[in-house]
mmCIF file of C-alpha atoms in Angstrom:
data_model
loop_
_atom_site.group_PDB
_atom_site.id
_atom_site.type_symbol
_atom_site.label_atom_id
_atom_site.label_comp_id
_atom_site.label_asym_id
_atom_site.label_seq_id
_atom_site.Cartn_x
_atom_site.Cartn_y
_atom_site.Cartn_z
ATOM 1 C CA UNK A 266 16.128 12.182 -8.508
ATOM 2 C CA UNK A 267 12.913 10.249 -7.892
ATOM 3 C CA UNK A 268 11.143 13.163 -6.237
ATOM 4 C CA UNK A 269 10.605 11.191 -3.032
ATOM 5 C CA UNK A 270 12.322 12.784 -0.042
ATOM 6 C CA UNK A 271 13.262 10.902 3.071
ATOM 7 C CA UNK A 272 14.660 12.381 6.251
ATOM 8 C CA UNK A 273 16.933 11.895 7.999
ATOM 9 C CA UNK A 274 19.449 10.117 5.787
ATOM 10 C CA UNK A 275 21.190 8.533 8.742
ATOM 11 C CA UNK A 276 20.045 7.828 12.265
ATOM 12 C CA UNK A 277 22.027 6.290 15.086
ATOM 13 C CA UNK A 278 20.245 5.455 18.290
ATOM 14 C CA UNK A 279 20.353 3.073 21.215
ATOM 15 C CA UNK A 280 18.317 0.000 21.974
ATOM 16 C CA UNK A 281 14.997 0.715 23.607
ATOM 17 C CA UNK A 282 14.661 4.120 22.000
ATOM 18 C CA UNK A 283 12.000 5.430 19.619
ATOM 19 C CA UNK A 284 12.586 7.131 16.282
ATOM 20 C CA UNK A 285 10.468 8.689 13.563
ATOM 21 C CA UNK A 286 11.313 8.475 9.896
ATOM 22 C CA UNK A 287 9.743 10.934 7.524
ATOM 23 C CA UNK A 288 8.780 10.657 3.880
ATOM 24 C CA UNK A 289 7.533 13.253 1.427
ATOM 25 C CA UNK A 290 6.109 11.599 -1.678
ATOM 26 C CA UNK A 291 6.382 12.900 -5.217
ATOM 27 C CA UNK A 292 4.064 15.756 -5.965
ATOM 28 C CA UNK A 293 0.665 14.347 -6.845
ATOM 29 C CA UNK A 294 1.322 10.839 -5.553
ATOM 30 C CA UNK A 295 -1.365 9.585 -3.211
ATOM 31 C CA UNK A 296 0.173 6.232 -2.295
ATOM 32 C CA UNK A 297 3.045 5.795 0.115
ATOM 33 C CA UNK A 298 4.777 2.509 0.839
ATOM 34 C CA UNK A 299 7.383 1.671 3.446
ATOM 35 C CA UNK A 300 9.997 -1.030 2.936
ATOM 36 C CA UNK A 301 12.768 -2.332 5.133
ATOM 37 C CA UNK A 302 16.024 -3.525 3.566
ATOM 38 C CA UNK A 303 18.378 -5.638 5.629
ATOM 39 C CA UNK A 304 21.189 -7.984 4.686
ATOM 40 C CA UNK A 305 19.456 -11.101 5.927
ATOM 41 C CA UNK A 306 15.843 -10.372 4.988
ATOM 42 C CA UNK A 307 16.329 -8.361 1.822
ATOM 43 C CA UNK A 308 13.603 -5.882 0.876
ATOM 44 C CA UNK A 309 10.498 -6.403 2.957
ATOM 45 C CA UNK A 310 7.217 -4.591 2.482
ATOM 46 C CA UNK A 311 6.025 -3.001 5.700
ATOM 47 C CA UNK A 312 2.912 -0.954 5.072
ATOM 48 C CA UNK A 313 0.968 0.949 2.414
ATOM 49 C CA UNK A 314 -1.115 4.097 2.746
ATOM 50 C CA UNK A 315 -3.354 5.652 0.148
ATOM 51 C CA UNK A 316 -4.625 9.187 0.600
ATOM 52 C CA UNK A 317 -4.365 8.971 4.355
ATOM 53 C CA UNK A 318 -5.824 5.526 4.828
ATOM 54 C CA UNK A 319 -3.989 2.311 5.564
ATOM 55 C CA UNK A 320 -4.337 -0.055 2.605
ATOM 56 C CA UNK A 321 -2.148 -3.042 3.345
ATOM 57 C CA UNK A 322 0.228 -4.379 5.928
ATOM 58 C CA UNK A 323 3.176 -6.595 5.319
ATOM 59 C CA UNK A 324 5.837 -7.821 7.693
ATOM 60 C CA UNK A 325 5.517 -4.912 10.073
ATOM 61 C CA UNK A 326 6.217 -5.476 13.735
ATOM 62 C CA UNK A 327 3.770 -4.330 16.378
ATOM 63 C CA UNK A 328 6.487 -2.010 17.687
ATOM 64 C CA UNK A 329 6.318 -0.175 14.371
ATOM 65 C CA UNK A 330 3.544 2.112 13.225
ATOM 66 C CA UNK A 331 2.974 4.548 10.422
ATOM 67 C CA UNK A 332 0.591 7.205 9.295
ATOM 68 C CA UNK A 333 -0.046 9.413 6.316
ATOM 69 C CA UNK A 334 -1.046 12.989 6.979
ATOM 70 C CA UNK A 335 -3.492 15.226 5.074
ATOM 71 C CA UNK A 336 -0.604 16.801 3.171
ATOM 72 C CA UNK A 337 0.277 13.217 2.106
ATOM 73 C CA UNK A 338 3.630 13.024 3.819
ATOM 74 C CA UNK A 339 4.121 9.918 5.890
ATOM 75 C CA UNK A 340 5.942 8.968 9.043
ATOM 76 C CA UNK A 341 7.177 5.598 10.191
ATOM 77 C CA UNK A 342 7.527 5.268 13.946
ATOM 78 C CA UNK A 343 9.823 2.616 15.352
ATOM 79 C CA UNK A 344 9.760 2.032 19.099
ATOM 80 C CA UNK A 345 11.513 -0.180 21.642
ATOM 81 C CA UNK A 346 14.303 -0.495 19.127
ATOM 82 C CA UNK A 347 16.379 -3.637 18.979
ATOM 83 C CA UNK A 348 19.720 -4.302 17.344
ATOM 84 C CA UNK A 349 17.945 -6.265 14.636
ATOM 85 C CA UNK A 350 16.010 -3.194 13.571
ATOM 86 C CA UNK A 351 19.175 -1.762 12.059
ATOM 87 C CA UNK A 352 18.415 -1.498 8.358
ATOM 88 C CA UNK A 353 17.719 0.791 5.453
ATOM 89 C CA UNK A 354 14.149 2.015 5.474
ATOM 90 C CA UNK A 355 12.756 3.055 2.129
ATOM 91 C CA UNK A 356 9.705 5.041 1.309
ATOM 92 C CA UNK A 357 8.151 4.770 -2.126
ATOM 93 C CA UNK A 358 5.258 6.602 -3.690
ATOM 94 C CA UNK A 359 2.991 6.218 -6.672
ATOM 95 C CA UNK A 360 0.078 8.058 -8.210
ATOM 96 C CA UNK A 361 -2.321 5.166 -7.792
ATOM 97 C CA UNK A 362 -2.508 1.415 -7.426
ATOM 98 C CA UNK A 363 -1.613 0.759 -11.049
ATOM 99 C CA UNK A 364 1.438 2.965 -11.304
ATOM 100 C CA UNK A 365 5.037 1.977 -10.619
ATOM 101 C CA UNK A 366 6.684 2.850 -7.348
ATOM 102 C CA UNK A 367 9.235 5.628 -7.069
ATOM 103 C CA UNK A 368 11.680 5.127 -4.228
ATOM 104 C CA UNK A 369 13.425 7.600 -2.003
ATOM 105 C CA UNK A 370 17.078 7.205 -1.111
ATOM 106 C CA UNK A 371 16.248 5.677 2.241
ATOM 107 C CA UNK A 372 17.024 6.292 5.878
ATOM 108 C CA UNK A 373 19.832 4.205 7.306
ATOM 109 C CA UNK A 374 19.008 3.309 10.896
ATOM 110 C CA UNK A 375 21.722 1.997 13.169
ATOM 111 C CA UNK A 376 20.714 0.715 16.584
ATOM 112 C CA UNK A 377 23.599 0.332 19.025
ATOM 113 C CA UNK B 111 1.467 -15.695 -1.942
ATOM 114 C CA UNK B 112 3.468 -14.388 -4.835
ATOM 115 C CA UNK B 113 7.236 -14.691 -4.531
ATOM 116 C CA UNK B 114 10.342 -14.094 -6.568
ATOM 117 C CA UNK B 115 13.595 -15.997 -6.765
ATOM 118 C CA UNK B 116 16.807 -14.587 -8.149
ATOM 119 C CA UNK B 117 19.125 -17.586 -8.353
ATOM 120 C CA UNK B 118 22.335 -15.619 -8.841
ATOM 121 C CA UNK B 119 23.621 -13.626 -5.878
ATOM 122 C CA UNK B 120 26.633 -12.251 -7.757
ATOM 123 C CA UNK B 121 27.413 -11.999 -11.455
ATOM 124 C CA UNK B 122 30.586 -10.706 -13.063
ATOM 125 C CA UNK B 123 30.715 -9.710 -16.715
ATOM 126 C CA UNK B 124 33.256 -7.940 -18.852
ATOM 127 C CA UNK B 125 32.452 -4.523 -20.177
ATOM 128 C CA UNK B 126 30.882 -4.872 -23.607
ATOM 129 C CA UNK B 127 29.679 -8.397 -22.983
ATOM 130 C CA UNK B 128 26.040 -9.377 -22.929
ATOM 131 C CA UNK B 129 24.145 -9.794 -19.688
ATOM 132 C CA UNK B 130 21.262 -11.919 -18.518
ATOM 133 C CA UNK B 131 19.946 -11.807 -14.954
ATOM 134 C CA UNK B 132 17.530 -14.524 -13.967
ATOM 135 C CA UNK B 133 14.236 -14.120 -12.174
ATOM 136 C CA UNK B 134 11.639 -16.780 -11.433
ATOM 137 C CA UNK B 135 8.277 -15.992 -9.917
ATOM 138 C CA UNK B 136 5.623 -17.960 -8.151
ATOM 139 C CA UNK B 137 2.101 -16.741 -8.650
ATOM 140 C CA UNK B 138 -1.143 -18.345 -9.755
ATOM 141 C CA UNK B 139 -2.417 -15.682 -12.091
ATOM 142 C CA UNK B 140 -0.563 -13.375 -14.451
ATOM 143 C CA UNK B 141 1.653 -11.319 -12.211
ATOM 144 C CA UNK B 142 2.826 -7.772 -12.469
ATOM 145 C CA UNK B 143 6.604 -8.034 -12.840
ATOM 146 C CA UNK B 144 9.304 -5.444 -12.397
ATOM 147 C CA UNK B 145 13.026 -4.964 -12.489
ATOM 148 C CA UNK B 146 14.624 -2.314 -10.308
ATOM 149 C CA UNK B 147 18.249 -1.251 -10.031
ATOM 150 C CA UNK B 148 19.929 0.069 -6.904
ATOM 151 C CA UNK B 149 23.247 1.885 -7.038
ATOM 152 C CA UNK B 150 25.278 2.199 -3.823
ATOM 153 C CA UNK B 151 23.702 4.666 -1.423
ATOM 154 C CA UNK B 152 20.730 5.193 -3.691
ATOM 155 C CA UNK B 153 17.121 4.202 -3.758
ATOM 156 C CA UNK B 154 15.651 1.801 -6.266
ATOM 157 C CA UNK B 155 15.090 2.927 -9.817
ATOM 158 C CA UNK B 156 12.538 1.239 -12.052
ATOM 159 C CA UNK B 157 14.113 -0.303 -15.162
ATOM 160 C CA UNK B 158 11.005 -1.839 -16.697
ATOM 161 C CA UNK B 159 7.687 -3.446 -15.935
ATOM 162 C CA UNK B 160 5.357 -6.073 -17.363
ATOM 163 C CA UNK B 161 1.624 -6.033 -16.829
ATOM 164 C CA UNK B 162 0.247 -7.750 -19.917
ATOM 165 C CA UNK B 163 0.549 -7.823 -23.687
ATOM 166 C CA UNK B 164 3.841 -8.108 -25.520
ATOM 167 C CA UNK B 165 6.045 -10.456 -23.552
ATOM 168 C CA UNK B 166 9.244 -8.640 -24.541
ATOM 169 C CA UNK B 167 9.477 -5.427 -22.570
ATOM 170 C CA UNK B 168 11.861 -2.591 -23.251
ATOM 171 C CA UNK B 169 13.161 -0.492 -20.418
ATOM 172 C CA UNK B 170 15.525 2.323 -19.703
ATOM 173 C CA UNK B 171 19.313 2.234 -20.097
ATOM 174 C CA UNK B 172 19.115 -0.339 -22.905
ATOM 175 C CA UNK B 173 17.633 -3.109 -20.766
ATOM 176 C CA UNK B 174 14.910 -5.500 -21.838
ATOM 177 C CA UNK B 175 13.130 -8.407 -20.193
ATOM 178 C CA UNK B 176 11.084 -11.290 -21.500
ATOM 179 C CA UNK B 177 8.096 -12.759 -19.720
ATOM 180 C CA UNK B 178 7.863 -16.516 -20.200
ATOM 181 C CA UNK B 179 4.777 -17.954 -18.580
ATOM 182 C CA UNK B 180 5.754 -21.548 -19.322
ATOM 183 C CA UNK B 181 8.979 -21.104 -17.385
ATOM 184 C CA UNK B 182 7.616 -18.659 -14.776
ATOM 185 C CA UNK B 183 10.527 -16.423 -15.635
ATOM 186 C CA UNK B 184 11.167 -12.759 -16.277
ATOM 187 C CA UNK B 185 14.856 -12.521 -17.137
ATOM 188 C CA UNK B 186 16.583 -9.197 -17.626
ATOM 189 C CA UNK B 187 18.956 -8.755 -20.554
ATOM 190 C CA UNK B 188 21.296 -6.194 -21.994
ATOM 191 C CA UNK B 189 23.296 -6.718 -25.212
ATOM 192 C CA UNK B 190 26.393 -4.794 -24.133
ATOM 193 C CA UNK B 191 27.168 -3.924 -20.549
ATOM 194 C CA UNK B 192 28.771 -0.639 -19.536
ATOM 195 C CA UNK B 193 30.854 -0.114 -16.399
ATOM 196 C CA UNK B 194 28.122 2.168 -15.065
ATOM 197 C CA UNK B 195 25.723 -0.777 -15.001
ATOM 198 C CA UNK B 196 27.481 -2.191 -11.946
ATOM 199 C CA UNK B 197 24.797 -2.199 -9.259
ATOM 200 C CA UNK B 198 22.308 -4.376 -7.421
ATOM 201 C CA UNK B 199 19.377 -5.594 -9.495
ATOM 202 C CA UNK B 200 16.064 -6.597 -8.007
ATOM 203 C CA UNK B 201 13.212 -8.472 -9.581
ATOM 204 C CA UNK B 202 9.807 -7.891 -8.009
ATOM 205 C CA UNK B 203 6.299 -9.235 -8.353
ATOM 206 C CA UNK B 204 3.067 -7.516 -7.464
ATOM 207 C CA UNK B 205 -0.462 -8.769 -7.231
ATOM 208 C CA UNK B 206 -2.143 -5.618 -8.428
ATOM 209 C CA UNK B 207 -4.329 -3.780 -6.007
ATOM 210 C CA UNK B 208 -2.340 -1.981 -3.388
ATOM 211 C CA UNK B 209 0.759 -2.628 -5.412
ATOM 212 C CA UNK B 210 2.790 -4.010 -2.515
ATOM 213 C CA UNK B 211 5.717 -5.635 -4.235
ATOM 214 C CA UNK B 212 7.570 -8.752 -3.207
ATOM 215 C CA UNK B 213 11.222 -8.398 -4.077
ATOM 216 C CA UNK B 214 13.813 -11.014 -4.773
ATOM 217 C CA UNK B 215 17.046 -11.025 -2.781
ATOM 218 C CA UNK B 216 18.821 -9.219 -5.566
ATOM 219 C CA UNK B 217 21.734 -9.909 -7.908
ATOM 220 C CA UNK B 218 24.907 -7.924 -7.522
ATOM 221 C CA UNK B 219 26.480 -7.116 -10.889
ATOM 222 C CA UNK B 220 30.188 -6.469 -11.175
ATOM 223 C CA UNK B 221 31.551 -5.172 -14.472
ATOM 224 C CA UNK B 222 35.231 -5.754 -15.210
ATOM 225 C CA UNK B 223 37.328 -3.808 -17.730
#
């Protein structure tokens, strides 16, 4: 158990809808990262937050947004969903910029 | 930008045999290198990491990796594979600050009796 909690584990929704994925980092970890894992693209970095502030953006679509709250949990919002957004979305956390990432078990999103 | 290539999509080894998974990176400076393992339905677990210093790095579960700057490689090895090692293995490179990792496509390991 990595200590990173992601909810829900599975999500099935229709095209055009909006969903919110939630991540609770390990106790004491200030950094939260979001990754998308799909068969064709592999693991893609989406966005990084540190202590509530956005630190870096990767291949994140404009339809996607994220935030980290004062209690350090994070949410990834996906809107106007398309079939191609179906993927595993992972959250990872670390204590600081020099510490390894600890991954949650992911949220599997299926867009129908 | 830094990138990682894992040339082998699938590898099959017999239980008890040795294992080497290949990873090549592209990065101008000394990279931060990692190996992660992903079991079905699970998140990624860190096996080992290289930041600097000794180029032979020991990790968990009996794994080790060697950083070779001249070959831009960071291959993962294990002397004797167990059936429980069957999983997807990912090599990743990071540039430091912000620690956003670039992952390879992964190598799927199958262990036969």
